[in-house]
mmCIF file of C-alpha atoms and ligand atoms in Angstrom:
data_model
loop_
_atom_site.group_PDB
_atom_site.id
_atom_site.type_symbol
_atom_site.label_atom_id
_atom_site.label_comp_id
_atom_site.label_asym_id
_atom_site.label_seq_id
_atom_site.Cartn_x
_atom_site.Cartn_y
_atom_site.Cartn_z
ATOM 1 C CA MET A 1251 -17.909 -4.361 -6.781
ATOM 2 C CA PRO A 1252 -18.397 -0.699 -5.796
ATOM 3 C CA SER A 1253 -19.331 -0.560 -2.125
ATOM 4 C CA ASP A 1254 -22.033 1.463 -0.438
ATOM 5 C CA LYS A 1255 -19.658 2.084 2.459
ATOM 6 C CA SER A 1256 -16.872 4.651 2.345
ATOM 7 C CA LEU A 1257 -13.250 3.637 2.740
ATOM 8 C CA ARG A 1258 -13.210 5.326 6.125
ATOM 9 C CA GLN A 1259 -16.276 3.433 7.367
ATOM 10 C CA THR A 1260 -14.843 0.159 6.131
ATOM 11 C CA ALA A 1261 -11.448 0.836 7.722
ATOM 12 C CA ASP A 1262 -13.064 1.915 11.011
ATOM 13 C CA GLU A 1263 -15.145 -1.245 11.142
ATOM 14 C CA ARG A 1264 -12.012 -3.319 10.556
ATOM 15 C CA GLY A 1265 -9.996 -1.405 13.174
ATOM 16 C CA PHE A 1266 -7.586 -0.381 10.400
ATOM 17 C CA ASN A 1267 -5.865 3.001 10.027
ATOM 18 C CA PHE A 1268 -6.184 4.021 6.377
ATOM 19 C CA GLY A 1269 -4.297 7.270 5.957
ATOM 20 C CA VAL A 1270 -3.390 9.927 3.448
ATOM 21 C CA ALA A 1271 -0.670 12.537 3.055
ATOM 22 C CA VAL A 1272 -2.235 15.989 2.974
ATOM 23 C CA ASP A 1273 -1.429 19.468 1.790
ATOM 24 C CA PRO A 1274 -2.696 22.343 3.976
ATOM 25 C CA ASP A 1275 -3.512 24.697 1.069
ATOM 26 C CA ALA A 1276 -5.682 22.098 -0.650
ATOM 27 C CA LEU A 1277 -7.349 21.325 2.670
ATOM 28 C CA ARG A 1278 -8.203 25.026 3.077
ATOM 29 C CA ASN A 1279 -9.159 25.885 -0.487
ATOM 30 C CA ASP A 1280 -10.460 22.818 -2.300
ATOM 31 C CA VAL A 1281 -13.877 21.691 -1.118
ATOM 32 C CA SER A 1282 -13.880 18.323 -2.875
ATOM 33 C CA TYR A 1283 -10.387 17.559 -1.567
ATOM 34 C CA ARG A 1284 -11.382 18.432 1.990
ATOM 35 C CA ALA A 1285 -14.510 16.270 1.760
ATOM 36 C CA ARG A 1286 -12.547 13.290 0.448
ATOM 37 C CA VAL A 1287 -9.981 13.571 3.222
ATOM 38 C CA ARG A 1288 -12.642 13.808 5.919
ATOM 39 C CA ASP A 1289 -14.955 11.123 4.545
ATOM 40 C CA GLU A 1290 -12.513 8.528 3.233
ATOM 41 C CA PHE A 1291 -9.556 8.428 5.636
ATOM 42 C CA ASN A 1292 -9.107 8.069 9.385
ATOM 43 C CA THR A 1293 -5.398 8.953 9.581
ATOM 44 C CA LEU A 1294 -3.447 11.969 8.268
ATOM 45 C CA THR A 1295 0.204 12.574 7.491
ATOM 46 C CA PRO A 1296 1.229 16.174 6.705
ATOM 47 C CA GLU A 1297 3.042 15.659 3.381
ATOM 48 C CA ASN A 1298 5.459 18.535 4.005
ATOM 49 C CA ALA A 1299 4.185 20.794 6.805
ATOM 50 C CA LEU A 1300 6.068 19.094 9.668
ATOM 51 C CA LYS A 1301 9.423 18.969 7.913
ATOM 52 C CA MET A 1302 12.186 21.241 9.141
ATOM 53 C CA GLY A 1303 12.240 23.552 6.097
ATOM 54 C CA PRO A 1304 8.541 24.444 6.042
ATOM 55 C CA LEU A 1305 8.490 24.765 9.859
ATOM 56 C CA ARG A 1306 11.466 27.100 10.184
ATOM 57 C CA PRO A 1307 11.392 30.268 8.054
ATOM 58 C CA SER A 1308 14.390 31.746 9.917
ATOM 59 C CA PRO A 1309 16.935 30.586 12.515
ATOM 60 C CA GLU A 1310 15.003 32.112 15.391
ATOM 61 C CA THR A 1311 11.411 31.395 14.374
ATOM 62 C CA TYR A 1312 9.046 28.497 13.871
ATOM 63 C CA ASP A 1313 5.899 28.781 11.753
ATOM 64 C CA PHE A 1314 3.467 26.133 12.939
ATOM 65 C CA GLY A 1315 0.490 27.532 10.978
ATOM 66 C CA ASP A 1316 0.207 24.809 8.336
ATOM 67 C CA ALA A 1317 1.052 21.947 10.686
ATOM 68 C CA ASP A 1318 -1.438 23.219 13.278
ATOM 69 C CA ALA A 1319 -4.137 23.480 10.605
ATOM 70 C CA ILE A 1320 -3.676 19.816 9.666
ATOM 71 C CA VAL A 1321 -3.456 18.580 13.251
ATOM 72 C CA ASN A 1322 -6.549 20.611 14.223
ATOM 73 C CA PHE A 1323 -8.450 19.263 11.201
ATOM 74 C CA ALA A 1324 -7.515 15.738 12.247
ATOM 75 C CA ARG A 1325 -8.635 16.289 15.825
ATOM 76 C CA ALA A 1326 -11.908 17.915 14.749
ATOM 77 C CA ASN A 1327 -12.615 14.885 12.574
ATOM 78 C CA ASP A 1328 -11.427 12.208 14.976
ATOM 79 C CA MET A 1329 -8.393 11.140 12.948
ATOM 80 C CA ASP A 1330 -4.932 9.960 13.991
ATOM 81 C CA VAL A 1331 -1.835 11.880 12.909
ATOM 82 C CA ARG A 1332 1.496 10.510 11.706
ATOM 83 C CA GLY A 1333 4.148 13.173 12.219
ATOM 84 C CA HIS A 1334 6.533 13.267 9.261
ATOM 85 C CA THR A 1335 9.426 13.866 9.835
ATOM 86 C CA LEU A 1336 11.841 15.118 12.510
ATOM 87 C CA VAL A 1337 15.229 14.228 11.037
ATOM 88 C CA TRP A 1338 15.884 14.130 7.316
ATOM 89 C CA HIS A 1339 18.655 15.256 4.976
ATOM 90 C CA ASN A 1340 16.110 16.817 2.562
ATOM 91 C CA GLN A 1341 13.899 19.857 3.013
ATOM 92 C CA THR A 1342 16.071 21.543 5.597
ATOM 93 C CA PRO A 1343 15.579 25.339 5.644
ATOM 94 C CA THR A 1344 17.309 27.321 2.888
ATOM 95 C CA TRP A 1345 19.107 29.444 5.507
ATOM 96 C CA PHE A 1346 20.501 26.314 7.176
ATOM 97 C CA GLN A 1347 24.108 25.835 6.061
ATOM 98 C CA PRO A 1348 25.869 23.049 7.979
ATOM 99 C CA TRP A 1349 29.271 24.691 7.623
ATOM 100 C CA ASP A 1350 28.035 27.546 9.787
ATOM 101 C CA TYR A 1351 27.974 25.133 12.744
ATOM 102 C CA THR A 1352 30.424 22.993 14.695
ATOM 103 C CA ASP A 1353 29.468 19.352 15.304
ATOM 104 C CA ASP A 1354 28.447 20.179 18.882
ATOM 105 C CA GLN A 1355 26.299 23.054 17.661
ATOM 106 C CA LEU A 1356 24.613 20.769 15.124
ATOM 107 C CA GLU A 1357 23.816 18.284 17.881
ATOM 108 C CA ARG A 1358 22.294 21.050 20.028
ATOM 109 C CA PHE A 1359 20.403 22.384 17.007
ATOM 110 C CA LEU A 1360 18.855 18.991 16.306
ATOM 111 C CA ARG A 1361 17.961 18.418 19.950
ATOM 112 C CA GLU A 1362 16.279 21.798 20.206
ATOM 113 C CA HIS A 1363 14.363 21.151 16.976
ATOM 114 C CA ILE A 1364 13.087 17.742 18.077
ATOM 115 C CA GLN A 1365 12.165 18.886 21.569
ATOM 116 C CA THR A 1366 10.317 21.949 20.275
ATOM 117 C CA VAL A 1367 8.322 20.136 17.604
ATOM 118 C CA VAL A 1368 7.484 16.986 19.585
ATOM 119 C CA GLY A 1369 6.675 19.159 22.611
ATOM 120 C CA ARG A 1370 4.193 21.249 20.658
ATOM 121 C CA TYR A 1371 2.302 18.186 19.422
ATOM 122 C CA ARG A 1372 2.522 16.089 22.583
ATOM 123 C CA ARG A 1373 -0.664 14.020 22.778
ATOM 124 C CA THR A 1374 -1.894 15.276 19.381
ATOM 125 C CA VAL A 1375 0.586 13.522 17.101
ATOM 126 C CA ASP A 1376 0.283 9.783 17.676
ATOM 127 C CA VAL A 1377 3.232 8.509 15.658
ATOM 128 C CA TRP A 1378 6.475 10.217 14.625
ATOM 129 C CA ASP A 1379 8.743 9.331 11.740
ATOM 130 C CA VAL A 1380 11.687 10.317 13.909
ATOM 131 C CA VAL A 1381 14.352 9.589 11.314
ATOM 132 C CA ASN A 1382 13.684 9.384 7.588
ATOM 133 C CA GLU A 1383 15.887 7.677 4.979
ATOM 134 C CA ALA A 1384 19.135 7.246 6.922
ATOM 135 C CA VAL A 1385 20.257 4.326 4.753
ATOM 136 C CA ALA A 1386 21.596 4.846 1.221
ATOM 137 C CA ASP A 1387 20.443 2.770 -1.741
ATOM 138 C CA ASP A 1388 23.523 0.513 -1.535
ATOM 139 C CA GLY A 1389 22.869 -0.259 2.136
ATOM 140 C CA THR A 1390 25.595 1.959 3.611
ATOM 141 C CA MET A 1391 24.701 4.700 6.087
ATOM 142 C CA ARG A 1392 23.705 7.800 4.134
ATOM 143 C CA GLU A 1393 26.271 10.580 4.618
ATOM 144 C CA THR A 1394 24.008 13.353 5.761
ATOM 145 C CA VAL A 1395 24.713 16.498 7.744
ATOM 146 C CA TRP A 1396 23.583 14.638 10.886
ATOM 147 C CA TYR A 1397 25.681 11.545 10.205
ATOM 148 C CA ASP A 1398 28.748 13.655 9.477
ATOM 149 C CA ALA A 1399 28.356 15.541 12.764
ATOM 150 C CA MET A 1400 27.371 12.708 15.105
ATOM 151 C CA GLY A 1401 27.959 9.384 13.368
ATOM 152 C CA GLU A 1402 25.309 6.691 13.645
ATOM 153 C CA THR A 1403 24.430 7.820 17.181
ATOM 154 C CA TYR A 1404 22.405 10.698 15.716
ATOM 155 C CA LEU A 1405 19.611 8.145 15.436
ATOM 156 C CA ASP A 1406 20.004 7.080 19.082
ATOM 157 C CA ARG A 1407 19.869 10.653 20.312
ATOM 158 C CA ALA A 1408 16.931 11.617 18.032
ATOM 159 C CA PHE A 1409 14.769 8.769 19.343
ATOM 160 C CA GLU A 1410 15.810 9.438 22.944
ATOM 161 C CA TRP A 1411 15.041 13.178 22.723
ATOM 162 C CA ALA A 1412 11.628 12.520 21.185
ATOM 163 C CA HIS A 1413 10.841 9.872 23.808
ATOM 164 C CA GLU A 1414 11.828 12.187 26.681
ATOM 165 C CA VAL A 1415 9.395 14.844 25.500
ATOM 166 C CA ASP A 1416 6.492 12.523 24.614
ATOM 167 C CA PRO A 1417 6.817 9.033 26.087
ATOM 168 C CA GLU A 1418 3.341 8.161 24.749
ATOM 169 C CA ALA A 1419 4.073 8.745 21.056
ATOM 170 C CA ASP A 1420 5.084 5.798 18.862
ATOM 171 C CA LEU A 1421 8.502 6.426 17.351
ATOM 172 C CA TYR A 1422 9.327 5.129 13.870
ATOM 173 C CA TYR A 1423 12.226 4.799 11.481
ATOM 174 C CA ASN A 1424 10.933 5.396 7.910
ATOM 175 C CA ASP A 1425 12.521 4.532 4.548
ATOM 176 C CA TYR A 1426 11.859 3.842 0.853
ATOM 177 C CA GLY A 1427 12.997 0.862 -1.211
ATOM 178 C CA ALA A 1428 13.095 -1.339 1.898
ATOM 179 C CA ASP A 1429 9.617 -2.772 1.379
ATOM 180 C CA ALA A 1430 10.601 -6.290 0.338
ATOM 181 C CA ILE A 1431 13.634 -8.424 1.182
ATOM 182 C CA ASN A 1432 16.595 -6.809 -0.567
ATOM 183 C CA GLU A 1433 20.023 -5.308 0.078
ATOM 184 C CA LYS A 1434 18.564 -2.109 1.454
ATOM 185 C CA SER A 1435 15.996 -3.703 3.761
ATOM 186 C CA ASP A 1436 18.780 -6.009 5.041
ATOM 187 C CA ALA A 1437 20.737 -2.883 5.953
ATOM 188 C CA VAL A 1438 17.702 -1.241 7.587
ATOM 189 C CA TYR A 1439 17.099 -4.453 9.525
ATOM 190 C CA ASP A 1440 20.717 -4.497 10.750
ATOM 191 C CA LEU A 1441 20.556 -0.814 11.691
ATOM 192 C CA LEU A 1442 17.363 -1.215 13.690
ATOM 193 C CA GLU A 1443 18.725 -4.323 15.406
ATOM 194 C CA ARG A 1444 21.772 -2.288 16.493
ATOM 195 C CA LEU A 1445 19.499 0.485 17.814
ATOM 196 C CA LEU A 1446 17.426 -2.022 19.781
ATOM 197 C CA ASP A 1447 20.597 -3.652 21.173
ATOM 198 C CA ARG A 1448 21.670 -0.220 22.390
ATOM 199 C CA GLY A 1449 18.310 0.251 24.150
ATOM 200 C CA VAL A 1450 17.104 3.028 21.834
ATOM 201 C CA PRO A 1451 13.349 3.710 22.289
ATOM 202 C CA ILE A 1452 12.126 2.810 18.805
ATOM 203 C CA ASP A 1453 8.657 1.331 18.304
ATOM 204 C CA GLY A 1454 8.404 0.652 14.616
ATOM 205 C CA VAL A 1455 9.519 0.822 11.024
ATOM 206 C CA GLY A 1456 7.688 2.612 8.229
ATOM 207 C CA LEU A 1457 7.910 1.003 4.802
ATOM 208 C CA GLN A 1458 7.117 3.803 2.353
ATOM 209 C CA LEU A 1459 6.097 1.542 -0.554
ATOM 210 C CA HIS A 1460 6.499 3.944 -3.448
ATOM 211 C CA ALA A 1461 5.837 1.232 -6.054
ATOM 212 C CA LEU A 1462 7.238 2.976 -9.129
ATOM 213 C CA GLY A 1463 7.887 1.031 -12.298
ATOM 214 C CA GLU A 1464 8.924 -2.230 -10.682
ATOM 215 C CA TRP A 1465 6.586 -3.228 -7.886
ATOM 216 C CA PRO A 1466 7.940 -5.264 -5.000
ATOM 217 C CA ASP A 1467 6.759 -8.857 -4.687
ATOM 218 C CA CYS A 1468 4.006 -9.226 -2.079
ATOM 219 C CA GLU A 1469 5.294 -12.485 -0.598
ATOM 220 C CA SER A 1470 8.632 -10.830 -0.092
ATOM 221 C CA ILE A 1471 6.955 -7.771 1.503
ATOM 222 C CA ALA A 1472 5.178 -10.110 3.933
ATOM 223 C CA GLU A 1473 8.426 -11.922 4.767
ATOM 224 C CA ASN A 1474 10.139 -8.578 5.312
ATOM 225 C CA ILE A 1475 7.348 -7.329 7.587
ATOM 226 C CA ARG A 1476 7.544 -10.518 9.634
ATOM 227 C CA ARG A 1477 11.265 -10.236 10.228
ATOM 228 C CA PHE A 1478 10.890 -6.674 11.550
ATOM 229 C CA GLN A 1479 8.007 -7.828 13.754
ATOM 230 C CA ALA A 1480 10.213 -10.635 15.063
ATOM 231 C CA LEU A 1481 12.627 -7.926 16.271
ATOM 232 C CA GLY A 1482 9.723 -6.591 18.369
ATOM 233 C CA LEU A 1483 8.929 -3.679 16.021
ATOM 234 C CA ASP A 1484 5.568 -2.612 14.636
ATOM 235 C CA VAL A 1485 5.387 -2.056 10.886
ATOM 236 C CA GLN A 1486 3.311 0.470 8.944
ATOM 237 C CA ILE A 1487 3.010 1.190 5.216
ATOM 238 C CA THR A 1488 3.600 4.921 5.203
ATOM 239 C CA GLU A 1489 3.699 6.482 1.705
ATOM 240 C CA MET A 1490 2.118 4.119 -0.796
ATOM 241 C CA ASP A 1491 1.614 4.988 -4.445
ATOM 242 C CA VAL A 1492 1.642 2.745 -7.524
ATOM 243 C CA ALA A 1493 2.853 3.818 -10.979
ATOM 244 C CA PHE A 1494 3.915 2.207 -14.259
ATOM 245 C CA PRO A 1495 7.006 3.108 -16.280
ATOM 246 C CA ALA A 1496 6.102 6.151 -18.418
ATOM 247 C CA GLY A 1497 4.724 5.145 -21.803
ATOM 248 C CA GLU A 1498 4.444 1.495 -20.763
ATOM 249 C CA ALA A 1499 1.116 1.421 -18.957
ATOM 250 C CA PRO A 1500 -0.851 -1.608 -20.163
ATOM 251 C CA GLU A 1501 -4.449 -1.284 -21.380
ATOM 252 C CA ASP A 1502 -5.761 -2.629 -18.092
ATOM 253 C CA ALA A 1503 -3.479 -0.362 -16.049
ATOM 254 C CA LEU A 1504 -6.162 0.742 -13.614
ATOM 255 C CA GLN A 1505 -7.178 -2.851 -12.907
ATOM 256 C CA ARG A 1506 -3.586 -3.956 -12.383
ATOM 257 C CA GLN A 1507 -2.957 -1.018 -10.100
ATOM 258 C CA ALA A 1508 -6.108 -1.928 -8.165
ATOM 259 C CA ALA A 1509 -4.942 -5.535 -7.837
ATOM 260 C CA PHE A 1510 -1.609 -4.435 -6.382
ATOM 261 C CA TYR A 1511 -3.285 -2.138 -3.857
ATOM 262 C CA ARG A 1512 -5.586 -5.023 -2.912
ATOM 263 C CA ASP A 1513 -2.666 -7.433 -2.531
ATOM 264 C CA VAL A 1514 -0.840 -5.003 -0.241
ATOM 265 C CA VAL A 1515 -3.911 -4.488 1.950
ATOM 266 C CA GLU A 1516 -4.201 -8.275 2.184
ATOM 267 C CA VAL A 1517 -0.545 -8.524 3.192
ATOM 268 C CA CYS A 1518 -1.261 -5.972 5.936
ATOM 269 C CA LEU A 1519 -4.244 -7.936 7.198
ATOM 270 C CA ASP A 1520 -2.326 -11.254 7.079
ATOM 271 C CA THR A 1521 0.696 -9.900 8.939
ATOM 272 C CA GLY A 1522 -1.141 -7.742 11.478
ATOM 273 C CA VAL A 1523 -0.018 -4.394 10.024
ATOM 274 C CA ASP A 1524 -2.787 -1.972 11.027
ATOM 275 C CA THR A 1525 -1.816 1.192 9.136
ATOM 276 C CA LEU A 1526 -1.470 2.018 5.448
ATOM 277 C CA VAL A 1527 -1.029 5.599 4.221
ATOM 278 C CA THR A 1528 -1.287 6.678 0.563
ATOM 279 C CA TRP A 1529 0.961 9.557 -0.520
ATOM 280 C CA GLY A 1530 -1.730 11.994 -1.640
ATOM 281 C CA VAL A 1531 -5.485 12.081 -2.221
ATOM 282 C CA GLY A 1532 -6.043 12.372 -5.981
ATOM 283 C CA ASP A 1533 -3.595 11.880 -8.848
ATOM 284 C CA ALA A 1534 -3.462 15.643 -9.459
ATOM 285 C CA ASN A 1535 -1.751 16.053 -6.065
ATOM 286 C CA SER A 1536 0.872 13.376 -6.571
ATOM 287 C CA TRP A 1537 4.456 14.445 -5.930
ATOM 288 C CA ILE A 1538 5.454 12.397 -9.012
ATOM 289 C CA ARG A 1539 3.934 15.069 -11.263
ATOM 290 C CA VAL A 1540 5.983 17.817 -9.632
ATOM 291 C CA PHE A 1541 9.425 16.260 -9.968
ATOM 292 C CA ARG A 1542 10.592 16.051 -13.577
ATOM 293 C CA ASP A 1543 12.992 13.211 -12.813
ATOM 294 C CA PHE A 1544 10.012 11.144 -11.764
ATOM 295 C CA SER A 1545 7.279 12.439 -14.075
ATOM 296 C CA GLU A 1546 9.458 11.572 -17.069
ATOM 297 C CA ARG A 1547 9.983 8.030 -15.785
ATOM 298 C CA TYR A 1548 6.591 7.072 -14.321
ATOM 299 C CA THR A 1549 2.889 7.453 -15.021
ATOM 300 C CA GLY A 1550 1.356 10.288 -13.019
ATOM 301 C CA ASP A 1551 -1.738 8.466 -11.742
ATOM 302 C CA PRO A 1552 -0.547 6.485 -8.723
ATOM 303 C CA LEU A 1553 -3.345 7.098 -6.179
ATOM 304 C CA LEU A 1554 -6.856 5.922 -5.223
ATOM 305 C CA PHE A 1555 -8.656 8.991 -6.658
ATOM 306 C CA ASP A 1556 -8.316 10.549 -10.102
ATOM 307 C CA ASP A 1557 -7.503 14.127 -11.150
ATOM 308 C CA ARG A 1558 -10.940 15.283 -10.035
ATOM 309 C CA ASN A 1559 -10.864 13.276 -6.825
ATOM 310 C CA ARG A 1560 -13.238 10.634 -8.180
ATOM 311 C CA PRO A 1561 -12.672 7.052 -6.946
ATOM 312 C CA LYS A 1562 -10.675 4.714 -9.184
ATOM 313 C CA PRO A 1563 -10.793 0.893 -9.334
ATOM 314 C CA ALA A 1564 -8.013 0.867 -6.717
ATOM 315 C CA TYR A 1565 -10.409 2.550 -4.300
ATOM 316 C CA ASP A 1566 -12.992 -0.231 -4.678
ATOM 317 C CA ALA A 1567 -10.253 -2.851 -4.408
ATOM 318 C CA VAL A 1568 -8.967 -1.629 -1.041
ATOM 319 C CA ILE A 1569 -12.495 -1.424 0.364
ATOM 320 C CA ASP A 1570 -13.163 -4.921 -0.884
ATOM 321 C CA ALA A 1571 -9.978 -6.239 0.728
ATOM 322 C CA LEU A 1572 -10.730 -4.527 4.048
ATOM 323 C CA ASP A 1573 -14.297 -5.769 3.983
ATOM 324 C CA GLY A 1574 -13.349 -9.333 3.043
HETATM 325 O O1 G3I B 2778 5.274 25.157 -1.107
HETATM 326 C C1 G3I B 2778 6.388 25.628 -1.885
HETATM 327 C C2 G3I B 2778 5.981 26.811 -2.683
HETATM 328 O O2 G3I B 2778 5.644 27.871 -1.808
HETATM 329 C C3 G3I B 2778 7.141 27.197 -3.601
HETATM 330 O O3 G3I B 2778 6.773 28.247 -4.408
HETATM 331 C C4 G3I B 2778 7.546 26.011 -4.467
HETATM 332 C C5 G3I B 2778 8.744 26.326 -5.366
HETATM 333 O O4 G3I B 2778 9.745 25.356 -5.311
HETATM 334 O O5 G3I B 2778 7.891 24.955 -3.620
HETATM 335 C C6 G3I B 2778 6.832 24.522 -2.806
HETATM 336 O O6 G3I B 2778 7.315 23.513 -1.962
HETATM 337 C C7 G3I B 2778 7.533 22.249 -2.583
HETATM 338 C C8 G3I B 2778 6.696 21.230 -1.808
HETATM 339 O O7 G3I B 2778 6.994 19.927 -2.249
HETATM 340 C C9 G3I B 2778 5.197 21.475 -1.960
HETATM 341 O O8 G3I B 2778 4.812 21.253 -3.302
HETATM 342 C C10 G3I B 2778 8.990 21.909 -2.453
HETATM 343 O O9 G3I B 2778 9.759 22.759 -3.287
HETATM 344 C C11 G3I B 2778 9.232 20.464 -2.849
HETATM 345 O O10 G3I B 2778 10.589 20.120 -2.581
HETATM 346 C C12 G3I B 2778 8.328 19.568 -2.038
HETATM 347 O O11 G3I B 2778 8.506 18.227 -2.445
HETATM 348 C C13 G3I B 2778 8.197 17.243 -1.485
HETATM 349 C C14 G3I B 2778 9.355 16.254 -1.396
HETATM 350 O O12 G3I B 2778 9.025 15.238 -0.462
HETATM 351 C C15 G3I B 2778 10.657 16.914 -0.960
HETATM 352 O O13 G3I B 2778 11.715 16.034 -1.129
HETATM 353 C C16 G3I B 2778 6.947 16.483 -1.925
HETATM 354 O O14 G3I B 2778 5.821 17.366 -1.916
HETATM 355 C C17 G3I B 2778 6.694 15.308 -1.000
HETATM 356 O O15 G3I B 2778 5.651 14.504 -1.507
HETATM 357 C C18 G3I B 2778 7.949 14.446 -0.892
HETATM 358 O O16 G3I B 2778 7.683 13.430 0.046
HETATM 359 C C19 G3I B 2778 8.715 12.470 0.247
HETATM 360 C C20 G3I B 2778 8.668 12.056 1.712
HETATM 361 O O17 G3I B 2778 8.737 13.189 2.544
HETATM 362 C C21 G3I B 2778 9.775 11.047 2.045
HETATM 363 N N1 G3I B 2778 9.714 9.916 1.135
HETATM 364 C C22 G3I B 2778 9.684 10.232 -0.298
HETATM 365 C C23 G3I B 2778 8.532 11.189 -0.604
HETATM 366 C C24 G3I B 2778 8.404 11.457 -2.096
HETATM 367 O O18 G3I B 2778 9.530 12.112 -2.585
#
């Protein structure tokens, strides 16, 4: 049943953080996009603006313009901000060539980056994805520039540096494909247990939940969430979108998509997860459409709003679940 309350009102009443990944240009230039973000969500994640590449046009300079615009918009509209992301192997600046640096220099570079960015948004960014996607699909540690320079302790240091600068912020490890119980989430679980054993200041784990083609089983997602919680970690759903294999969407695709969104919200409510972020506002903004690898494999309509930012059945389903 369509509701007379907005998603944001419903989430606020439930004490739930319902978030969205946002693009600063759309926020500035597209009136209907801006209105949807303000009226329907109470939490924002900059989709790209806080990543190292967009933030650092040259070795000596930072450009905080886009990130500031999003954080200021969030503050003006009484929204929380998830900071995404401090350490990742993707979207590093084009001028950044690891072979220009010794291992010690890379460690100093990363420390300076984390301290600068977390310092700027102290008390305005509530949660940081400190490290993103450190585990490879087969469960081994991903061999990134940071892992090559510092070994697994790059995670320890990253969390410690962020915590030193902003002890109030919640610090998360974030990954994809680790939503349900599987080989990869086992590896993430083991990694986070090692970090906790070493006294690393980590507060939570972000399960991205890009449900593309094959959707994870909800009972298994709940079991997975509970085992991370049993380690003492909070869990958030950080990048949700829901697509079918390209060319294989059933006739009732929108209803099935809505049912999956509803089931995931119910899993959150059952397990005490208080934050779910969708990875974009309307389908026209979905990253899936931009990457050929993905747009050829999956349907390009994975979000709660359609190409013109009109609500889809999935929108009503999440309101219904939150209101239930
Ligand atoms: O803004 C520039 C534009 O100025 C330039 O002309 C154009 C030409 O390439 O690129 C534009 O930047 C692109 C940016 O998206 C904005 O559209 C980047 O090339 C492109 O790489 C970037 O893609 C982002 C991707 O991460 C990078 O790997 C997606 O928007 C973003 O949705 C996606 O998000 C990731 C999460 O951070 C981590 N989890 C998976 C998720 C989906 O891949």
